Amino acid sequence: MTTRPTAARKNLRHSLSRIVLGTCLALLSAQTLADREGTLNLYLNGGQYWFDKDRLSGTPYFGDELEDSSGGGIGFGYNVTDRWVVEGVYDYFSVNLKDSYEDVTVENYHLDLMYQFAGRFCGNFDWQPYVVVGAGELRVNEDTYGYPYNWHERQTMVNFGAGIKYRLGPRWQLRGDARGFQGVEEGGLDSFLSLAIGYQWGSDPVVYDRDGDGVFSDVDECPQTPPGIDVDFRGCPMDSDGDGVPDYLDQCPTTPMGMAVNEDGCQREPYDPADFAK
């Protein structure tokens, strides 16, 4: 028996798509703590999966719908750089058919490419937002009557999403993830909201100070300060007399406040129209 998706379910899918898109755009300007290159990541996840009404098209259950289901899986990742991560993920669900006593198992395999933002996020280095895209295969297996020839249906899926990690310690992390899975051969858009706990191998995460001035790069307003120069809380060279010329270039470091100065930080000579050398 085929049923139409409820208005609430349509609204949920629409809201999820808007959340994922909005999060992706907002995170483009956010930054937080960076993992080191070469870090390995293992995590376990669990969450709620919403299936598209046509997910069973092309199977012996054509015309039926899968009930939304909870499930989970395991993932393994490798930090190619401090920002880019490659992950392989396996998720498993035991799913009932709507208006039926029959059920199927659904397995979702996918390989993902993740971009992590490094620096501060909400003023805290423990939060690390990310965006992700990937591709893989969803496999639907009959689980009740035993179709002959080990019946199953494989569907190619592409996915996209966004999430955020929270660092519990040097090695442990929590992760919240919102993901959309689009069927290529059959069905439309599935949605998956999950929470995961992960463990990292490798060097401890680092906070970057690329110019070595003691101010983290994500809040450094002068990120290319020359080595050895004293800086203020903004990461910019000190300007003790406030004349706009930093101390390390200022040849007159005690110029009175408000005095007009030249490029060397010294008092500018009054303009004399008769002096063509000025």
CSV table of C-alpha atoms in Angstrom, one decimal:
chain,number,residue,atom,x,y,z
A,1,MET,CA,0.0,0.0,0.0
A,2,THR,CA,1.3,3.4,-1.0
A,3,THR,CA,0.8,6.5,1.2
A,4,ARG,CA,1.7,10.1,0.5
A,5,PRO,CA,4.2,12.0,2.7
A,6,THR,CA,2.5,14.1,5.3
A,7,ALA,CA,2.7,17.9,5.3
A,8,ALA,CA,4.8,17.7,8.5
A,9,ARG,CA,7.3,15.5,6.8
A,10,LYS,CA,7.5,17.8,3.8
A,11,ASN,CA,8.0,20.8,6.1
A,12,LEU,CA,10.8,18.9,8.0
A,13,ARG,CA,12.6,18.1,4.7
A,14,HIS,CA,12.3,21.7,3.6
A,15,SER,CA,13.5,23.0,6.9
A,16,LEU,CA,16.5,20.6,6.9
A,17,SER,CA,17.5,21.7,3.4
A,18,ARG,CA,17.4,25.3,4.5
A,19,ILE,CA,19.4,24.6,7.7
A,20,VAL,CA,22.1,22.8,5.7
A,21,LEU,CA,22.4,25.5,3.1
A,22,GLY,CA,22.4,28.3,5.7
A,23,THR,CA,25.0,26.5,7.8
A,24,CYS,CA,27.2,26.0,4.8
A,25,LEU,CA,27.1,29.7,3.9
A,26,ALA,CA,27.5,30.9,7.5
A,27,LEU,CA,30.5,28.7,8.2
A,28,LEU,CA,32.5,30.1,5.2
A,29,SER,CA,33.5,33.0,7.5
A,30,ALA,CA,34.0,31.0,10.7
A,31,GLN,CA,37.2,29.5,12.0
A,32,THR,CA,38.4,27.3,14.9
A,33,LEU,CA,41.1,24.9,16.2
A,34,ALA,CA,43.0,23.0,13.6
A,35,ASP,CA,43.9,19.2,13.5
A,36,ARG,CA,47.4,18.4,12.4
A,37,GLU,CA,48.1,16.9,9.0
A,38,GLY,CA,48.2,13.1,9.2
A,39,THR,CA,45.7,12.7,12.1
A,40,LEU,CA,43.6,9.6,12.0
A,41,ASN,CA,39.9,9.7,13.2
A,42,LEU,CA,37.6,6.9,14.3
A,43,TYR,CA,34.0,7.6,15.3
A,44,LEU,CA,30.6,5.9,16.1
A,45,ASN,CA,27.4,7.7,15.1
A,46,GLY,CA,23.7,7.3,15.7
A,47,GLY,CA,20.7,9.3,14.5
A,48,GLN,CA,17.4,9.6,12.6
A,49,TYR,CA,17.1,8.9,8.9
A,50,TRP,CA,14.2,10.1,6.7
A,51,PHE,CA,13.7,8.1,3.5
A,52,ASP,CA,12.3,9.5,0.3
A,53,LYS,CA,8.9,8.0,-0.7
A,54,ASP,CA,10.3,6.5,-3.9
A,55,ARG,CA,13.4,4.9,-2.3
A,56,LEU,CA,12.0,1.4,-3.1
A,57,SER,CA,11.5,2.1,-6.8
A,58,GLY,CA,13.2,-0.6,-8.8
A,59,THR,CA,12.8,-3.3,-6.1
A,60,PRO,CA,10.2,-6.0,-5.5
A,61,TYR,CA,8.6,-3.5,-3.0
A,62,PHE,CA,8.0,-0.9,-5.7
A,63,GLY,CA,5.1,1.3,-4.6
A,64,ASP,CA,5.7,0.8,-0.9
A,65,GLU,CA,7.5,3.3,1.3
A,66,LEU,CA,10.1,2.9,4.0
A,67,GLU,CA,9.3,4.2,7.5
A,68,ASP,CA,11.7,6.8,8.9
A,69,SER,CA,14.1,5.0,11.1
A,70,SER,CA,16.9,5.4,13.6
A,71,GLY,CA,20.2,3.7,13.1
A,72,GLY,CA,23.9,4.3,13.2
A,73,GLY,CA,27.3,3.3,12.0
A,74,ILE,CA,31.1,3.8,12.0
A,75,GLY,CA,33.5,6.1,10.2
A,76,PHE,CA,37.2,6.4,9.7
A,77,GLY,CA,39.0,9.5,8.5
A,78,TYR,CA,42.4,10.8,7.6
A,79,ASN,CA,43.6,14.5,7.7
A,80,VAL,CA,45.3,15.1,4.4
A,81,THR,CA,46.0,18.6,5.6
A,82,ASP,CA,44.9,20.6,8.7
A,83,ARG,CA,41.8,21.6,6.8
A,84,TRP,CA,41.0,18.7,4.3
A,85,VAL,CA,39.8,15.3,5.5
A,86,VAL,CA,38.9,12.1,3.6
A,87,GLU,CA,36.4,9.8,5.4
A,88,GLY,CA,34.9,6.4,4.8
A,89,VAL,CA,31.5,5.8,6.5
A,90,TYR,CA,29.2,2.7,7.0
A,91,ASP,CA,25.7,3.2,8.3
A,92,TYR,CA,23.1,0.4,9.1
A,93,PHE,CA,19.3,0.6,9.5
A,94,SER,CA,16.6,-2.0,10.2
A,95,VAL,CA,13.5,-0.5,8.5
A,96,ASN,CA,9.8,-1.4,8.5
A,97,LEU,CA,7.7,-1.0,5.4
A,98,LYS,CA,4.7,1.4,5.9
A,99,ASP,CA,1.4,-0.3,6.6
A,100,SER,CA,3.1,-3.7,6.5
A,101,TYR,CA,4.7,-6.3,8.9
A,102,GLU,CA,7.6,-6.7,6.5
A,103,ASP,CA,11.0,-5.1,7.0
A,104,VAL,CA,14.3,-4.6,5.2
A,105,THR,CA,17.8,-3.7,6.1
A,106,VAL,CA,19.4,-0.6,4.6
A,107,GLU,CA,23.2,-0.2,4.5
A,108,ASN,CA,24.7,3.1,3.4
A,109,TYR,CA,28.4,3.2,2.3
A,110,HIS,CA,30.0,6.5,1.3
A,111,LEU,CA,33.4,8.2,0.8
A,112,ASP,CA,33.4,11.8,1.8
A,113,LEU,CA,35.6,14.9,1.4
A,114,MET,CA,35.4,17.3,4.4
A,115,TYR,CA,36.6,20.8,4.8
A,116,GLN,CA,37.3,21.9,8.4
A,117,PHE,CA,37.5,25.6,9.5
A,118,ALA,CA,40.4,26.5,11.7
A,119,GLY,CA,40.7,29.3,14.2
A,120,ARG,CA,38.1,30.6,16.7
A,121,PHE,CA,34.3,29.9,16.4
A,122,CYS,CA,32.0,31.7,18.8
A,123,GLY,CA,35.1,32.9,20.6
A,124,ASN,CA,36.1,29.3,21.5
A,125,PHE,CA,38.8,27.0,20.0
A,126,ASP,CA,36.8,23.9,21.1
A,127,TRP,CA,34.2,24.3,18.4
A,128,GLN,CA,35.1,23.2,14.8
A,129,PRO,CA,32.6,23.6,12.0
A,130,TYR,CA,32.9,21.8,8.7
A,131,VAL,CA,31.2,21.2,5.3
A,132,VAL,CA,31.2,17.9,3.5
A,133,VAL,CA,30.4,16.3,0.1
A,134,GLY,CA,30.6,12.6,-0.9
A,135,ALA,CA,29.3,9.7,-2.9
A,136,GLY,CA,28.6,6.1,-2.3
A,137,GLU,CA,26.1,3.3,-2.4
A,138,LEU,CA,22.9,2.5,-0.5
A,139,ARG,CA,21.9,-1.2,-0.4
A,140,VAL,CA,18.4,-2.4,0.4
A,141,ASN,CA,18.2,-6.0,1.6
A,142,GLU,CA,15.0,-8.1,2.0
A,143,ASP,CA,14.9,-9.2,5.7
A,144,THR,CA,11.7,-11.2,6.1
A,145,TYR,CA,10.9,-13.9,3.6
A,146,GLY,CA,14.2,-14.6,2.0
A,147,TYR,CA,13.9,-13.8,-1.7
A,148,PRO,CA,15.8,-16.2,-3.9
A,149,TYR,CA,19.3,-15.5,-5.2
A,150,ASN,CA,20.1,-13.3,-2.1
A,151,TRP,CA,18.0,-10.4,-3.5
A,152,HIS,CA,19.1,-6.9,-2.9
A,153,GLU,CA,18.9,-3.5,-4.5
A,154,ARG,CA,21.9,-1.1,-4.9
A,155,GLN,CA,21.5,2.6,-5.5
A,156,THR,CA,24.2,5.2,-6.1
A,157,MET,CA,23.9,8.1,-3.7
A,158,VAL,CA,25.6,11.5,-3.6
A,159,ASN,CA,25.6,13.4,-0.3
A,160,PHE,CA,26.2,16.9,1.0
A,161,GLY,CA,26.0,18.5,4.4
A,162,ALA,CA,27.5,20.4,7.3
A,163,GLY,CA,28.2,19.9,10.9
A,164,ILE,CA,30.2,20.9,13.9
A,165,LYS,CA,32.7,19.2,16.2
A,166,TYR,CA,33.2,19.9,19.9
A,167,ARG,CA,36.5,19.0,21.5
A,168,LEU,CA,36.1,17.0,24.8
A,169,GLY,CA,39.8,16.7,25.2
A,170,PRO,CA,43.1,16.3,23.3
A,171,ARG,CA,41.8,13.1,21.6
A,172,TRP,CA,38.0,12.9,22.1
A,173,GLN,CA,35.3,14.8,20.1
A,174,LEU,CA,31.6,15.1,19.8
A,175,ARG,CA,30.1,15.7,16.4
A,176,GLY,CA,26.7,16.9,15.2
A,177,ASP,CA,26.0,16.3,11.5
A,178,ALA,CA,23.1,17.2,9.1
A,179,ARG,CA,23.3,15.4,5.8
A,180,GLY,CA,21.3,15.0,2.6
A,181,PHE,CA,21.5,11.9,0.4
A,182,GLN,CA,20.4,12.2,-3.2
A,183,GLY,CA,19.6,9.0,-5.2
A,184,VAL,CA,21.1,8.9,-8.7
A,185,GLU,CA,19.2,5.9,-10.2
A,186,GLU,CA,16.1,5.8,-8.0
A,187,GLY,CA,14.4,8.0,-5.4
A,188,GLY,CA,14.9,11.6,-4.4
A,189,LEU,CA,16.4,13.2,-1.4
A,190,ASP,CA,16.9,11.4,1.9
A,191,SER,CA,17.9,13.2,5.1
A,192,PHE,CA,20.0,12.1,8.1
A,193,LEU,CA,20.6,13.9,11.4
A,194,SER,CA,23.3,12.3,13.6
A,195,LEU,CA,25.4,12.7,16.7
A,196,ALA,CA,28.8,10.9,16.9
A,197,ILE,CA,31.7,10.5,19.3
A,198,GLY,CA,35.2,10.2,17.9
A,199,TYR,CA,38.7,9.5,18.8
A,200,GLN,CA,41.9,10.8,17.2
A,201,TRP,CA,45.4,9.3,16.7
A,202,GLY,CA,48.4,11.5,16.0
A,203,SER,CA,49.8,14.7,17.2
A,204,ASP,CA,47.6,17.0,19.4
A,205,PRO,CA,45.7,19.7,17.6
A,206,VAL,CA,47.4,23.1,17.2
A,207,VAL,CA,46.4,26.8,17.1
A,208,TYR,CA,48.3,28.6,14.3
A,209,ASP,CA,50.4,31.8,14.8
A,210,ARG,CA,51.8,32.0,11.3
A,211,ASP,CA,53.9,35.2,11.8
A,212,GLY,CA,55.2,34.1,15.3
A,213,ASP,CA,54.1,37.3,17.1
A,214,GLY,CA,52.3,35.6,19.9
A,215,VAL,CA,48.8,36.4,18.5
A,216,PHE,CA,46.8,33.6,17.0
A,217,SER,CA,46.3,34.0,13.2
A,218,ASP,CA,42.5,33.9,13.4
A,219,VAL,CA,42.4,37.1,15.4
A,220,ASP,CA,45.7,38.7,14.2
A,221,GLU,CA,44.8,42.0,12.4
A,222,CYS,CA,48.4,42.3,11.1
A,223,PRO,CA,49.2,38.7,10.1
A,224,GLN,CA,52.5,39.5,8.3
A,225,THR,CA,54.4,41.3,11.1
A,226,PRO,CA,58.2,40.9,10.6
A,227,PRO,CA,59.9,38.6,13.0
A,228,GLY,CA,61.0,40.0,16.3
A,229,ILE,CA,58.8,43.0,16.3
A,230,ASP,CA,56.8,43.9,19.5
A,231,VAL,CA,53.1,43.9,18.9
A,232,ASP,CA,49.9,45.0,20.7
A,233,PHE,CA,46.9,42.9,21.6
A,234,ARG,CA,45.7,43.1,17.9
A,235,GLY,CA,48.9,41.6,16.6
A,236,CYS,CA,50.0,44.9,15.1
A,237,PRO,CA,53.4,46.6,15.6
A,238,MET,CA,53.6,48.9,18.6
A,239,ASP,CA,53.1,52.6,18.0
A,240,SER,CA,54.0,54.2,21.4
A,241,ASP,CA,53.4,57.8,20.4
A,242,GLY,CA,50.2,57.0,18.4
A,243,ASP,CA,51.4,58.9,15.3
A,244,GLY,CA,50.5,56.1,12.9
A,245,VAL,CA,54.1,55.0,12.3
A,246,PRO,CA,55.1,51.8,14.1
A,247,ASP,CA,57.9,52.0,16.6
A,248,TYR,CA,60.3,49.8,14.5
A,249,LEU,CA,60.1,52.4,11.7
A,250,ASP,CA,59.6,55.5,13.8
A,251,GLN,CA,62.7,57.7,13.9
A,252,CYS,CA,61.0,60.1,16.3
A,253,PRO,CA,59.3,57.7,18.8
A,254,THR,CA,58.2,60.5,21.2
A,255,THR,CA,56.3,62.8,18.9
A,256,PRO,CA,53.6,64.7,20.9
A,257,MET,CA,50.0,63.5,20.4
A,258,GLY,CA,48.2,65.0,17.5
A,259,MET,CA,51.3,66.4,15.7
A,260,ALA,CA,51.4,65.9,12.0
A,261,VAL,CA,54.3,63.6,11.0
A,262,ASN,CA,56.0,62.4,7.9
A,263,GLU,CA,56.7,58.8,6.8
A,264,ASP,CA,59.6,58.6,9.3
A,265,GLY,CA,57.4,59.5,12.2
A,266,CYS,CA,59.0,62.9,12.7
A,267,GLN,CA,57.3,66.4,12.7
A,268,ARG,CA,56.3,67.5,9.3
A,269,GLU,CA,57.9,70.8,8.4
A,270,PRO,CA,55.5,73.7,7.6
A,271,TYR,CA,54.8,74.2,4.0
A,272,ASP,CA,56.7,77.1,2.5
A,273,PRO,CA,55.6,78.0,-1.1
A,274,ALA,CA,59.0,79.6,-1.7
A,275,ASP,CA,60.9,76.5,-0.9
A,276,PHE,CA,60.7,74.4,-4.1
A,277,ALA,CA,62.8,71.6,-2.5
A,278,LYS,CA,59.9,70.7,-0.1
